[in-house]
Amino acid sequence: MQPGNQFFRITLCAVVVSAAMGCATHGQDQQAASQYADDSWITSKIKTAFVKDKTLNTSDINVQTSNGAVQLTGFVNDPGDLSHAAEVAGGIEGVTSVRNNLQVK
């Protein structure tokens, strides 16, 4: 095999591998962006449901979503609101779990 031919093959392999890795990374970025959008949508739907629910004081409830898992933090006025808020959040499409860290004022 001639030295120039070997250099060409090695360069070609490097280009192909780099392109394949770039495509894989791009796909992961798209998936991460899609998941972020889904999580933002879930958070928005939960907050909207809380506002529509006249029994909850939503100004003191924080909602965070990651991969469909929801975390509630903040304060509620009544002990019954602890479980009620978790039920409302858990009833939203796309929610996989609810971690309820709410506290009674």
CSV table of C-alpha atoms in Angstrom, one decimal:
chain,number,residue,atom,x,y,z
A,1,MET,CA,0.0,0.0,0.0
A,2,GLN,CA,1.3,3.4,-0.9
A,3,PRO,CA,1.8,6.0,1.9
A,4,GLY,CA,-0.5,8.5,0.2
A,5,ASN,CA,-3.3,5.9,-0.2
A,6,GLN,CA,-3.0,5.0,3.5
A,7,PHE,CA,-3.2,8.7,4.5
A,8,PHE,CA,-6.3,9.1,2.4
A,9,ARG,CA,-8.0,6.1,4.0
A,10,ILE,CA,-7.2,7.3,7.5
A,11,THR,CA,-8.5,10.8,6.7
A,12,LEU,CA,-11.6,9.4,5.2
A,13,CYS,CA,-12.3,7.2,8.3
A,14,ALA,CA,-11.7,10.2,10.5
A,15,VAL,CA,-14.2,12.3,8.6
A,16,VAL,CA,-16.9,9.6,8.6
A,17,VAL,CA,-16.5,9.0,12.4
A,18,SER,CA,-16.6,12.7,13.1
A,19,ALA,CA,-19.8,13.1,11.0
A,20,ALA,CA,-21.4,10.2,12.7
A,21,MET,CA,-20.6,11.6,16.2
A,22,GLY,CA,-21.9,15.0,15.1
A,23,CYS,CA,-25.2,13.5,14.1
A,24,ALA,CA,-25.5,11.6,17.4
A,25,THR,CA,-24.9,14.8,19.4
A,26,HIS,CA,-27.4,16.7,17.3
A,27,GLY,CA,-30.0,14.1,18.0
A,28,GLN,CA,-29.3,14.3,21.7
A,29,ASP,CA,-29.6,18.1,21.6
A,30,GLN,CA,-32.9,17.8,19.9
A,31,GLN,CA,-34.1,15.2,22.4
A,32,ALA,CA,-33.0,17.4,25.3
A,33,ALA,CA,-34.8,20.5,23.8
A,34,SER,CA,-37.9,18.4,23.3
A,35,GLN,CA,-37.9,17.2,26.9
A,36,TYR,CA,-37.4,20.7,28.2
A,37,ALA,CA,-40.4,21.9,26.1
A,38,ASP,CA,-42.5,19.0,27.5
A,39,ASP,CA,-41.4,19.8,31.0
A,40,SER,CA,-42.2,23.5,30.6
A,41,TRP,CA,-45.6,22.5,29.1
A,42,ILE,CA,-46.4,20.3,32.1
A,43,THR,CA,-45.4,23.0,34.6
A,44,SER,CA,-47.6,25.5,32.8
A,45,LYS,CA,-50.6,23.1,32.8
A,46,ILE,CA,-50.1,22.5,36.5
A,47,LYS,CA,-49.9,26.2,37.3
A,48,THR,CA,-53.0,26.8,35.2
A,49,ALA,CA,-54.9,24.0,37.1
A,50,PHE,CA,-53.8,25.5,40.4
A,51,VAL,CA,-55.1,28.9,39.4
A,52,LYS,CA,-58.5,27.4,38.3
A,53,ASP,CA,-58.7,25.6,41.6
A,54,LYS,CA,-60.2,28.3,43.9
A,55,THR,CA,-59.1,26.4,47.1
A,56,LEU,CA,-55.4,26.7,46.6
A,57,ASN,CA,-53.3,29.9,47.2
A,58,THR,CA,-51.1,29.5,44.2
A,59,SER,CA,-48.9,32.5,44.8
A,60,ASP,CA,-47.0,30.4,47.4
A,61,ILE,CA,-46.6,27.2,45.4
A,62,ASN,CA,-43.6,26.6,43.2
A,63,VAL,CA,-43.7,23.9,40.5
A,64,GLN,CA,-40.6,22.4,38.9
A,65,THR,CA,-40.7,19.6,36.3
A,66,SER,CA,-37.8,17.4,35.1
A,67,ASN,CA,-38.4,14.4,32.7
A,68,GLY,CA,-42.1,14.4,33.8
A,69,ALA,CA,-41.3,14.3,37.5
A,70,VAL,CA,-42.9,17.2,39.3
A,71,GLN,CA,-41.6,18.8,42.5
A,72,LEU,CA,-43.9,21.1,44.5
A,73,THR,CA,-42.4,23.5,47.0
A,74,GLY,CA,-43.7,26.4,49.0
A,75,PHE,CA,-46.6,26.9,51.3
A,76,VAL,CA,-50.3,26.2,51.6
A,77,ASN,CA,-52.8,27.5,54.1
A,78,ASP,CA,-54.4,24.2,55.2
A,79,PRO,CA,-53.2,20.7,55.8
A,80,GLY,CA,-55.8,19.4,53.4
A,81,ASP,CA,-54.2,21.5,50.6
A,82,LEU,CA,-51.0,19.5,50.8
A,83,SER,CA,-52.6,16.3,49.4
A,84,HIS,CA,-55.0,18.3,47.2
A,85,ALA,CA,-52.1,20.1,45.4
A,86,ALA,CA,-50.4,16.8,44.8
A,87,GLU,CA,-53.6,15.3,43.4
A,88,VAL,CA,-54.1,18.2,41.0
A,89,ALA,CA,-50.5,18.0,39.8
A,90,GLY,CA,-50.6,14.2,39.4
A,91,GLY,CA,-53.7,14.5,37.3
A,92,ILE,CA,-52.0,16.4,34.6
A,93,GLU,CA,-51.1,14.5,31.4
A,94,GLY,CA,-47.4,13.7,31.2
A,95,VAL,CA,-46.7,13.8,34.9
A,96,THR,CA,-44.8,10.6,35.9
A,97,SER,CA,-44.4,11.4,39.6
A,98,VAL,CA,-45.0,14.1,42.2
A,99,ARG,CA,-42.6,15.0,45.0
A,100,ASN,CA,-44.7,17.1,47.4
A,101,ASN,CA,-42.4,19.3,49.5
A,102,LEU,CA,-45.2,21.8,50.4
A,103,GLN,CA,-45.5,23.0,54.0
A,104,VAL,CA,-48.4,24.5,55.9
A,105,LYS,CA,-48.0,28.1,56.9
